[in-house]
Amino acid sequence: MAKTCLILTAKTLAHNLTILNKYRQHTDIAELRVDCLDPNERFMIRRFPEQAGLPVILTIRREADGGHYDSGEGSRINLMAKGLAYADADRRRNFAYLDIEEDLSVPSLEEAARTFGTRIIRSYHNFAGIETDLEKKICSMRHSADDIVKIAIMANSTWDVLKLLRAGKKCPDQEKILVAMGHFGIYSRILCEQFGSLLSYAGTLSEPGTHPPAPGLLDIMDLTQLYRYGSIKNTTKVYGVTGYPLTVTNSPWFFNTIFALEGINGVYVPFPVDSINACMELMQELKVEGLSVTVPYKESVVPFLSNHTAEVRSIGACNTLNLDPRGWQGANTDARGFSDSLLKFTGRPHLKRQRVTIIGAGGSARAVAFELHRLGARALILNRTVYKARDLAAPYKFAWGGLDSLGIEQMGKYKDIIIQTTPAGMEGNDISDPVKLYNFTGREEVMDIIYKPEMTPFLKRAAAAGCRVQNGDDMFIRQACYQYTRFTGKEFPEHLMARFTSGI
Ligand code: NAP
């Protein structure tokens, strides 16, 4: 099973030991980044493996490879030799691994290392981007049959991650560590079994006094607790959420928690992708069995489906894919997640005679409009790009308009319930309140489907005017419960519902 490697980047050995002791139970291997140590500490590294009490990688990373060592190659090699000197017959007292870049050849040092059981990690870093012939690189980098090959490459797109994954698959017998750095490669740090990697490097991102992590590096607690890295095997079913930029999502937390509670051999990871075509190839390569889809791919994913529900056909957007022998099956769980949540919030069995404003005409607004129509409401759709409001309103014979003074005026006739479906007000989004000109009377029931932050500026303004308000948390949980059923074929255990809802 792939191992966890905690990277130690503090300035002193004592501080590194304190950090290691704090996270010891989550760590299989430690990497001592000697280049991050204060210069006078670097000469005292020899006893560190014994003090650490677990296998340690000796790494002195030079600046060109993203490290901090700037005193020249001669002194770097000397320092490596110091780390390996006075090798002990008890191998646990020696460094277990020595990281040497692929372009550095010091046969005497390497021979000495091997003699006393220190394995060589032959590493290659490229922060600029992917190589053209990665497969050749992986298969030809080692100097000795015993070398472990490490490739860490900045993924500038999903295609780059695919190239790394495919190249690794072509060299199945080579012991290797493959890392796609950056946001696009985040799942390569979790799905080591699927990438054929021996280990995943992780950091301690909240520890003061440590160096900034490599791009995309995960915190050890997220890796081991949120993603349950230690339980991922090559038989573990892989699920995930795709979208872009995919910076705000509670789905990994929801699914990994319920998988753990229900004893399901599954892992759920984020797949930030810049192309839906690349995404679907990636799903095939990683044998992903279930996928949640979010902004902006809910519509563009539809052509990849073998079958879909009537809701997907009517709504024209799909947020849930599960694989069966016929191919990808598509569903839209936003729709029922939304209406279950709204009916509970309003305490009504249906929405007949209710006049409702929908703000936005994107993927989720399509599901909202479909459900409001099914439940008998009359609605007004307002959108920044007016023709999209018109197109969405047409099949339901709803009213429509822009997010301008004329549109806001129309809201006067559709104000029993107001549903905000745009990303305005979401964490990381500057534009906060899409209907600033609308004055709440205090009698409207107001729902914002955003759940991070808990209260958007729009929702705060409604609450301050005396309106009953609800955020998107309850909808998120309900649509995720439907996804759980699509993914696993099991009903979501009702009694666990309360563990997931915050109740706002
Ligand atoms: P989408 O398909 O990209 O739709 C975006 C919509 O918002 C479009 O109508 C767009 O107008 C409008 N919009 C974007 N930025 C705007 C701004 N600054 N001011 C005014 N209008 C703006 O996205 P989506 O899938 O519908 O998702 C929208 C939001 O709902 C996201 O925040 C998502 O996280 C949330 N969501 C929550 C749940 C849940 O379970 N709680 C489920 C699904 C989605 P134009 O047409 O003019 O571009």
Coordinates of C-alpha atoms and ligand atoms in Angstrom, one line a residue:
M1 CA 0.0 0.0 0.0
A2 CA 1.3 3.5 -0.8
K3 CA 2.9 5.3 2.1
T4 CA 2.6 8.8 3.6
C5 CA 5.7 11.0 3.6
L6 CA 5.8 14.0 5.9
I7 CA 8.0 16.8 4.6
L8 CA 9.9 18.5 7.4
T9 CA 10.9 22.1 6.5
A10 CA 11.6 23.8 9.8
K11 CA 14.8 25.7 10.4
T12 CA 16.1 23.5 13.2
L13 CA 16.3 19.7 13.8
A14 CA 14.6 20.1 17.2
H15 CA 11.6 21.9 15.6
N16 CA 11.4 19.2 12.9
L17 CA 11.3 16.5 15.6
T18 CA 8.6 18.3 17.5
I19 CA 6.5 18.5 14.3
L20 CA 7.2 14.8 13.5
N21 CA 6.2 13.7 17.0
K22 CA 2.9 15.7 16.6
Y23 CA 2.0 13.9 13.4
R24 CA 3.8 10.6 13.9
Q25 CA 0.7 8.5 14.0
H26 CA -0.2 9.7 10.5
T27 CA 3.3 9.3 9.0
D28 CA 5.1 6.3 7.5
I29 CA 8.2 8.1 6.3
A30 CA 9.7 11.6 6.9
E31 CA 11.6 13.7 4.5
L32 CA 14.3 15.9 6.1
R33 CA 14.6 18.9 3.9
V34 CA 18.2 19.8 4.8
D35 CA 18.1 22.9 2.5
C36 CA 15.4 24.4 4.8
L37 CA 17.6 24.1 7.9
D38 CA 19.7 27.0 9.3
P39 CA 23.2 26.6 7.9
N40 CA 24.7 25.7 11.3
E41 CA 22.1 22.9 11.8
R42 CA 23.0 21.2 8.5
F43 CA 26.1 19.7 10.0
M44 CA 24.2 17.9 12.7
I45 CA 21.9 15.8 10.5
R46 CA 23.6 12.5 10.9
R47 CA 21.7 11.4 14.0
F48 CA 18.4 12.5 12.8
P49 CA 17.1 9.1 11.5
E50 CA 17.8 7.5 14.9
Q51 CA 16.0 10.4 16.7
A52 CA 13.1 10.2 14.3
G53 CA 12.5 6.5 14.8
L54 CA 11.0 5.9 11.4
P55 CA 12.5 5.8 7.8
V56 CA 13.9 9.2 6.8
I57 CA 14.6 10.6 3.3
L58 CA 17.7 12.8 3.1
T59 CA 17.0 15.6 0.7
I60 CA 19.1 18.7 0.0
R61 CA 17.1 20.5 -2.7
R62 CA 18.8 23.1 -4.8
E63 CA 17.0 26.3 -5.8
A64 CA 16.6 25.2 -9.5
D65 CA 14.4 22.3 -8.3
G66 CA 12.2 24.4 -6.0
G67 CA 14.5 24.1 -2.9
H68 CA 16.6 26.6 -0.9
Y69 CA 20.2 25.3 -1.2
D70 CA 22.3 28.0 -2.8
S71 CA 25.9 27.2 -1.7
G72 CA 26.9 25.3 -4.7
E73 CA 27.1 21.6 -5.8
G74 CA 30.4 20.8 -4.1
S75 CA 29.2 21.7 -0.7
R76 CA 25.8 20.0 -1.3
I77 CA 27.5 16.7 -2.1
N78 CA 29.7 17.1 1.0
L79 CA 26.6 17.6 3.1
M80 CA 25.0 14.5 1.6
A81 CA 28.2 12.6 2.5
K82 CA 28.0 13.9 6.0
G83 CA 24.5 12.6 6.3
L84 CA 25.6 9.1 5.2
A85 CA 28.9 9.1 7.2
Y86 CA 29.6 6.6 10.0
A87 CA 27.0 4.2 8.7
D88 CA 25.6 2.0 11.3
A89 CA 25.2 -1.8 11.0
D90 CA 21.7 -1.2 12.3
R91 CA 20.1 0.3 9.2
R92 CA 17.4 2.0 11.2
R93 CA 20.0 4.5 12.4
N94 CA 20.9 5.5 8.8
F95 CA 18.9 7.5 6.4
A96 CA 16.6 5.1 4.6
Y97 CA 16.6 7.0 1.4
L98 CA 18.8 9.6 -0.3
D99 CA 17.2 11.9 -2.9
I100 CA 19.5 12.7 -5.8
E101 CA 18.5 14.6 -8.8
E102 CA 18.7 12.7 -12.1
D103 CA 21.4 15.0 -13.5
L104 CA 23.7 14.5 -10.5
S105 CA 26.0 11.5 -10.7
V106 CA 28.3 10.8 -7.7
P107 CA 29.0 7.0 -8.0
S108 CA 31.1 6.8 -4.8
L109 CA 28.4 8.4 -2.7
E110 CA 25.7 6.3 -4.2
E111 CA 27.7 3.1 -3.7
A112 CA 28.3 4.0 -0.1
A113 CA 24.6 4.6 0.4
R114 CA 23.6 1.3 -1.1
T115 CA 26.2 -0.6 0.9
F116 CA 24.5 0.4 4.1
G117 CA 20.9 0.0 2.9
T118 CA 20.1 3.6 1.9
R119 CA 18.0 3.5 -1.2
I120 CA 18.4 6.2 -3.9
I121 CA 15.4 8.2 -5.0
R122 CA 16.4 9.5 -8.4
S123 CA 14.3 12.7 -8.8
Y124 CA 13.3 15.0 -11.6
H125 CA 11.5 18.3 -11.0
N126 CA 10.0 20.5 -13.7
F127 CA 8.1 23.6 -12.6
A128 CA 7.6 24.8 -16.1
G129 CA 5.4 22.0 -17.4
I130 CA 5.2 18.5 -18.9
E131 CA 7.9 16.6 -20.9
T132 CA 7.1 15.3 -24.4
D133 CA 8.5 11.9 -23.7
L134 CA 7.7 11.2 -20.1
E135 CA 7.5 7.4 -20.5
K136 CA 11.1 7.3 -21.7
K137 CA 12.2 9.5 -18.8
I138 CA 10.5 7.3 -16.2
C139 CA 12.0 4.1 -17.7
S140 CA 15.5 5.4 -18.2
M141 CA 16.2 7.7 -15.2
R142 CA 17.5 5.1 -12.8
H143 CA 21.2 4.4 -12.5
S144 CA 20.8 1.2 -10.7
A145 CA 18.0 -1.4 -10.7
D146 CA 17.3 -0.6 -7.1
D147 CA 16.7 3.2 -7.7
I148 CA 13.2 4.6 -7.1
V149 CA 12.3 7.1 -9.8
K150 CA 10.6 10.3 -8.7
I151 CA 8.9 12.7 -11.2
A152 CA 7.4 15.9 -10.0
I153 CA 6.0 18.0 -12.8
M154 CA 3.8 21.1 -12.8
A155 CA 0.5 20.3 -14.4
N156 CA -0.7 23.3 -16.3
S157 CA -3.8 21.4 -17.5
T158 CA -5.7 18.2 -17.1
W159 CA -4.0 16.8 -20.2
D160 CA -0.7 17.1 -18.4
V161 CA -1.9 14.9 -15.6
L162 CA -3.2 12.4 -18.1
K163 CA 0.2 12.2 -19.8
L164 CA 1.9 11.6 -16.4
L165 CA -0.7 8.9 -15.5
R166 CA -0.4 7.1 -18.8
A167 CA 3.4 7.3 -18.9
G168 CA 3.5 5.7 -15.4
K169 CA 1.2 2.9 -16.5
K170 CA 3.6 2.1 -19.3
C171 CA 6.4 1.5 -16.8
P172 CA 4.5 -0.8 -14.3
D173 CA 7.6 -2.5 -13.0
Q174 CA 9.6 0.6 -12.2
E175 CA 9.2 1.6 -8.5
K176 CA 8.2 5.2 -8.7
I177 CA 6.8 8.4 -7.2
L178 CA 4.7 10.5 -9.6
V179 CA 3.5 13.9 -8.6
A180 CA 1.4 16.3 -10.7
M181 CA 2.1 19.6 -9.0
G182 CA -0.4 22.5 -8.8
H183 CA -4.2 22.6 -8.5
F184 CA -4.8 20.5 -11.6
G185 CA -2.8 17.6 -10.1
I186 CA -4.2 17.6 -6.6
Y187 CA -5.8 14.1 -6.9
S188 CA -2.4 12.6 -8.0
R189 CA -1.4 13.2 -4.4
I190 CA -4.3 11.1 -3.1
L191 CA -4.7 8.3 -5.7
C192 CA -1.2 7.0 -5.4
E193 CA -2.4 3.4 -5.8
Q194 CA -4.1 4.3 -9.0
F195 CA -1.1 6.3 -10.3
G196 CA 1.3 3.5 -9.3
S197 CA 3.2 5.8 -6.9
L198 CA 5.0 4.4 -3.8
L199 CA 4.2 7.4 -1.6
S200 CA 2.5 10.7 -1.2
Y201 CA 4.3 13.7 0.1
A202 CA 2.3 15.8 2.6
G203 CA 3.0 18.9 4.6
T204 CA 2.0 20.6 7.8
L205 CA 0.5 23.7 6.3
S206 CA -0.7 25.3 9.6
E207 CA 2.6 24.8 11.5
P208 CA 4.3 28.2 12.0
G209 CA 8.0 28.4 11.2
T210 CA 8.0 26.0 8.2
H211 CA 8.7 26.8 4.6
P212 CA 5.8 27.4 2.1
P213 CA 4.8 24.1 0.5
A214 CA 5.2 23.0 -3.1
P215 CA 2.2 23.9 -5.3
G216 CA -0.7 21.7 -4.6
L217 CA 0.8 19.9 -1.6
L218 CA -1.8 18.6 0.8
D219 CA -1.8 19.0 4.6
I220 CA -1.1 15.7 6.2
M221 CA -4.3 15.8 8.2
D222 CA -6.4 16.4 5.0
L223 CA -4.6 13.6 3.3
T224 CA -5.0 11.1 6.1
Q225 CA -8.2 12.2 7.8
L226 CA -10.4 13.8 5.1
Y227 CA -9.3 11.5 2.2
R228 CA -8.5 8.5 4.5
Y229 CA -5.4 7.9 2.5
G230 CA -4.3 5.0 4.6
S231 CA -7.4 2.9 3.6
I232 CA -7.0 3.4 -0.2
K233 CA -6.1 0.2 -2.0
N234 CA -6.0 -0.7 -5.6
T235 CA -9.5 -2.3 -5.0
T236 CA -10.9 1.0 -3.6
K237 CA -13.7 2.5 -5.7
V238 CA -12.9 6.0 -6.8
Y239 CA -15.5 8.8 -6.9
G240 CA -15.1 12.5 -7.1
V241 CA -16.4 15.9 -8.0
T242 CA -15.3 17.8 -11.2
G243 CA -15.6 21.5 -12.1
Y244 CA -13.5 24.6 -12.5
P245 CA -12.0 26.3 -10.5
L246 CA -13.5 23.9 -7.9
T247 CA -12.2 25.9 -5.0
V248 CA -15.4 25.7 -2.9
T249 CA -16.9 22.3 -2.4
N250 CA -18.1 20.3 0.6
S251 CA -18.6 17.1 -1.4
P252 CA -15.3 15.4 -0.5
W253 CA -16.1 16.0 3.2
F254 CA -19.6 14.6 2.8
F255 CA -18.8 11.5 0.8
N256 CA -15.6 10.5 2.6
T257 CA -17.4 10.9 6.0
I258 CA -20.3 8.8 4.9
F259 CA -18.0 6.1 3.3
A260 CA -16.2 5.9 6.6
L261 CA -19.4 5.7 8.7
E262 CA -20.9 3.0 6.4
G263 CA -17.6 1.0 6.0
I264 CA -17.6 1.5 2.2
N265 CA -14.3 0.8 0.4
G266 CA -14.4 4.1 -1.5
V267 CA -12.6 7.4 -1.8
Y268 CA -14.0 10.7 -3.1
V269 CA -11.6 13.3 -4.5
P270 CA -11.7 16.7 -6.2
F271 CA -11.0 16.7 -10.0
P272 CA -10.4 20.3 -11.0
V273 CA -10.4 20.1 -14.8
D274 CA -10.0 22.6 -17.6
S275 CA -11.6 20.5 -20.3
I276 CA -14.6 18.1 -20.1
N277 CA -13.0 15.9 -22.8
A278 CA -9.9 15.5 -20.8
C279 CA -12.0 14.9 -17.7
M280 CA -13.9 12.0 -19.3
E281 CA -10.6 10.4 -20.5
L282 CA -9.3 10.8 -17.0
M283 CA -12.3 9.1 -15.5
Q284 CA -11.7 6.1 -17.7
E285 CA -8.0 5.9 -16.9
L286 CA -8.6 6.1 -13.2
K287 CA -11.7 3.8 -13.4
V288 CA -13.9 6.3 -11.6
E289 CA -17.3 4.9 -10.8
G290 CA -19.2 8.0 -9.8
L291 CA -18.8 11.7 -10.5
S292 CA -20.5 14.8 -9.2
V293 CA -20.4 17.6 -11.7
T294 CA -20.4 21.3 -10.9
V295 CA -19.8 24.7 -12.5
P296 CA -19.2 25.0 -15.5
Y297 CA -19.7 21.4 -16.9
K298 CA -23.2 20.4 -16.0
E299 CA -24.4 21.0 -19.5
S300 CA -21.3 20.1 -21.5
V301 CA -21.2 16.7 -19.8
V302 CA -24.5 15.6 -21.2
P303 CA -23.2 14.3 -24.6
F304 CA -20.9 11.9 -22.7
L305 CA -23.9 10.0 -21.2
S306 CA -25.1 6.7 -22.4
N307 CA -28.4 7.1 -20.7
H308 CA -30.0 9.8 -18.6
T309 CA -33.1 10.4 -16.5
A310 CA -36.1 12.3 -17.8
E311 CA -35.1 15.2 -15.5
V312 CA -31.7 15.5 -17.2
R313 CA -33.5 15.6 -20.6
S314 CA -35.9 18.3 -19.5
I315 CA -33.5 20.4 -17.5
G316 CA -30.6 20.0 -20.0
A317 CA -28.1 19.7 -17.2
C318 CA -26.6 16.8 -15.3
N319 CA -24.8 16.9 -12.0
T320 CA -24.4 13.1 -11.2
L321 CA -22.7 10.4 -13.3
N322 CA -22.5 6.8 -12.3
L323 CA -20.9 4.1 -14.3
D324 CA -22.6 0.8 -15.1
P325 CA -21.9 -1.8 -17.8
R326 CA -23.9 0.3 -20.3
G327 CA -21.7 3.4 -19.8
W328 CA -22.2 6.6 -17.9
Q329 CA -25.7 7.1 -16.5
G330 CA -26.7 10.7 -15.8
A331 CA -29.1 12.2 -13.3
N332 CA -29.8 15.6 -11.9
T333 CA -30.0 15.5 -8.1
D334 CA -29.9 19.3 -7.7
A335 CA -33.6 19.2 -8.8
R336 CA -35.0 17.0 -6.0
G337 CA -32.4 18.3 -3.5
F338 CA -33.6 21.8 -4.1
S339 CA -37.4 21.1 -4.0
D340 CA -37.1 18.8 -0.9
S341 CA -35.2 21.6 0.8
L342 CA -37.6 24.4 -0.2
L343 CA -40.8 22.5 0.8
K344 CA -39.3 21.7 4.2
F345 CA -38.2 25.3 4.6
T346 CA -41.6 26.7 3.6
G347 CA -43.6 24.0 5.3
R348 CA -45.7 23.5 2.2
P349 CA -46.7 20.3 0.4
H350 CA -46.6 22.1 -3.0
L351 CA -46.2 25.6 -4.4
K352 CA -49.6 26.2 -6.1
R353 CA -50.5 29.9 -6.0
Q354 CA -47.0 30.8 -4.9
R355 CA -45.3 33.5 -6.9
V356 CA -41.6 33.1 -7.0
T357 CA -38.5 35.0 -8.3
I358 CA -35.5 33.0 -9.5
I359 CA -32.3 35.0 -9.7
G360 CA -30.0 33.5 -12.3
A361 CA -30.4 31.3 -15.4
G362 CA -27.4 28.9 -15.2
G363 CA -27.2 25.2 -14.6
S364 CA -28.7 25.2 -11.1
A365 CA -31.5 27.7 -12.1
R366 CA -32.6 25.2 -14.7
A367 CA -33.1 22.6 -12.0
V368 CA -34.9 25.1 -9.8
A369 CA -37.2 26.3 -12.6
F370 CA -38.1 22.7 -13.5
E371 CA -39.0 21.9 -9.9
L372 CA -40.9 25.1 -9.3
H373 CA -43.0 24.3 -12.4
R374 CA -43.5 20.7 -11.3
L375 CA -44.8 21.9 -7.9
G376 CA -47.2 24.4 -9.5
A377 CA -45.5 27.8 -8.8
R378 CA -45.7 30.8 -11.1
A379 CA -42.2 32.3 -11.5
L380 CA -40.2 35.2 -12.8
I381 CA -36.6 34.5 -13.9
L382 CA -34.1 37.4 -13.8
N383 CA -30.7 37.1 -15.3
R384 CA -27.7 39.3 -16.1
T385 CA -27.7 38.0 -19.7
V386 CA -31.3 38.5 -20.5
Y387 CA -31.8 36.1 -23.4
K388 CA -30.8 33.2 -21.1
A389 CA -33.7 34.2 -18.7
R390 CA -36.0 34.3 -21.7
D391 CA -34.9 30.9 -23.0
L392 CA -35.2 29.2 -19.6
A393 CA -38.6 30.8 -18.9
A394 CA -40.2 29.9 -22.3
P395 CA -41.1 26.1 -21.8
Y396 CA -42.6 26.8 -18.4
K397 CA -44.4 30.0 -19.5
F398 CA -42.7 31.9 -16.7
A399 CA -42.0 35.7 -16.8
W400 CA -38.5 36.9 -17.4
G401 CA -36.2 39.9 -17.3
G402 CA -32.8 41.4 -16.6
L403 CA -31.1 42.3 -13.3
D404 CA -31.9 45.9 -13.9
S405 CA -34.5 48.3 -12.6
L406 CA -37.2 47.0 -14.9
G407 CA -36.5 43.4 -13.7
I408 CA -36.4 44.4 -10.1
E409 CA -39.8 46.2 -10.5
Q410 CA -41.3 43.0 -11.8
M411 CA -40.2 41.2 -8.6
G412 CA -43.0 43.1 -6.8
K413 CA -45.4 40.6 -8.4
Y414 CA -43.3 37.5 -7.6
K415 CA -42.2 37.9 -4.0
D416 CA -43.7 35.1 -2.0
I417 CA -40.5 33.2 -2.4
I418 CA -37.1 34.5 -3.8
I419 CA -34.5 32.0 -4.8
Q420 CA -30.9 33.2 -5.5
T421 CA -29.0 30.8 -7.8
T422 CA -26.0 32.7 -9.1
P423 CA -22.5 32.4 -7.6
A424 CA -22.6 36.1 -6.6
G425 CA -21.7 36.2 -2.9
M426 CA -20.0 32.9 -2.9
E427 CA -16.6 32.6 -1.2
G428 CA -13.9 34.1 -3.4
N429 CA -16.5 35.9 -5.6
D430 CA -16.3 39.7 -5.5
I431 CA -19.8 40.7 -6.7
S432 CA -22.0 40.1 -3.7
D433 CA -25.7 41.0 -4.1
P434 CA -27.2 40.5 -7.6
V435 CA -30.5 42.4 -6.7
K436 CA -29.2 45.3 -4.6
L437 CA -32.0 47.5 -5.9
Y438 CA -34.7 45.3 -4.5
N439 CA -36.1 46.3 -1.1
F440 CA -37.3 43.3 0.9
T441 CA -40.7 43.8 2.6
G442 CA -39.8 41.3 5.4
R443 CA -42.6 38.9 4.3
E444 CA -40.6 37.1 1.5
E445 CA -39.3 33.6 2.2
V446 CA -35.7 33.8 0.8
M447 CA -33.4 31.0 -0.2
D448 CA -29.8 31.4 -1.5
I449 CA -28.4 28.1 -2.8
I450 CA -24.9 29.1 -1.9
Y451 CA -23.6 27.4 1.3
K452 CA -20.2 29.0 1.6
P453 CA -20.3 31.5 3.3
E454 CA -23.2 30.5 5.5
M455 CA -24.8 33.9 4.8
T456 CA -24.2 35.8 1.6
P457 CA -24.6 39.6 1.6
F458 CA -27.9 39.0 -0.2
L459 CA -29.2 36.6 2.5
K460 CA -28.0 38.9 5.3
R461 CA -29.9 41.9 3.8
A462 CA -33.1 39.7 3.6
A463 CA -32.7 38.5 7.2
A464 CA -32.1 42.1 8.4
A465 CA -35.4 43.1 6.7
G466 CA -37.2 40.4 8.7
C467 CA -37.5 37.7 6.0
R468 CA -37.2 34.0 6.9
V469 CA -34.0 32.9 5.2
Q470 CA -32.3 29.6 4.3
N471 CA -28.9 29.0 2.7
G472 CA -27.9 26.2 0.3
D473 CA -26.5 23.8 3.0
D474 CA -29.7 21.7 3.4
M475 CA -30.1 21.5 -0.5
F476 CA -26.5 20.5 -0.8
I477 CA -26.9 17.6 1.7
R478 CA -30.2 16.4 0.2
Q479 CA -28.8 16.4 -3.4
A480 CA -25.7 14.6 -2.1
C481 CA -27.9 12.0 -0.4
Y482 CA -29.5 11.3 -3.8
Q483 CA -26.0 11.1 -5.3
Y484 CA -25.0 8.6 -2.6
T485 CA -27.8 6.3 -3.7
R486 CA -26.8 6.6 -7.4
F487 CA -23.2 5.8 -6.6
T488 CA -23.7 3.0 -4.1
G489 CA -27.2 1.6 -4.9
K490 CA -28.0 2.1 -1.2
E491 CA -30.5 4.5 0.5
F492 CA -28.8 7.2 2.5
P493 CA -29.2 6.2 6.2
E494 CA -31.9 8.7 7.5
H495 CA -30.5 8.6 11.0
L496 CA -27.2 10.1 9.9
M497 CA -28.8 13.1 8.2
A498 CA -28.5 15.3 11.3
R499 CA -24.7 14.8 11.4
F500 CA -24.4 16.6 8.1
T501 CA -26.7 19.6 8.4
S502 CA -25.9 22.8 10.1
G503 CA -29.5 24.0 10.1
I504 CA -29.3 27.6 8.6
Ligands
NAP1 P1 -23.7 28.5 -13.7 O1 -24.3 27.4 -14.5 O2 -22.3 28.9 -14.0 O3 -24.6 29.7 -13.7 C1 -24.2 31.0 -13.3 C2 -25.5 31.9 -13.3 O4 -25.2 33.0 -12.5 C3 -25.7 32.5 -14.7 O5 -27.1 32.8 -14.8 C4 -24.9 33.8 -14.6 O6 -25.4 34.9 -15.4 C5 -25.1 34.2 -13.2 N1 -24.0 35.0 -12.7 C6 -22.7 34.6 -12.5 N2 -22.0 35.6 -11.9 C7 -22.9 36.6 -11.7 C8 -22.8 37.9 -11.1 N3 -21.6 38.3 -10.6 N4 -23.9 38.7 -11.0 C9 -25.1 38.2 -11.5 N5 -25.3 37.0 -12.1 C10 -24.2 36.2 -12.2 O7 -23.6 28.0 -12.1 P2 -24.6 27.0 -11.4 O8 -24.2 25.6 -11.6 O9 -26.0 27.4 -11.6 O10 -24.2 27.4 -9.8 C11 -24.5 28.6 -9.3 C12 -24.2 28.6 -7.8 O11 -25.1 27.7 -7.2 C13 -22.8 28.3 -7.4 O12 -22.4 29.2 -6.4 C14 -22.9 26.9 -6.9 O13 -22.0 26.6 -5.9 C15 -24.3 26.9 -6.3 N6 -24.9 25.6 -6.2 C16 -25.3 25.1 -5.0 C17 -25.9 23.9 -4.9 C18 -26.4 23.3 -3.6 O14 -26.6 22.1 -3.5 N7 -26.6 24.1 -2.6 C19 -26.2 23.1 -6.1 C20 -25.8 23.6 -7.3 C21 -25.2 24.9 -7.3 P3 -25.0 35.0 -17.0 O15 -25.9 34.1 -17.7 O16 -25.2 36.4 -17.3 O17 -23.5 34.6 -17.1

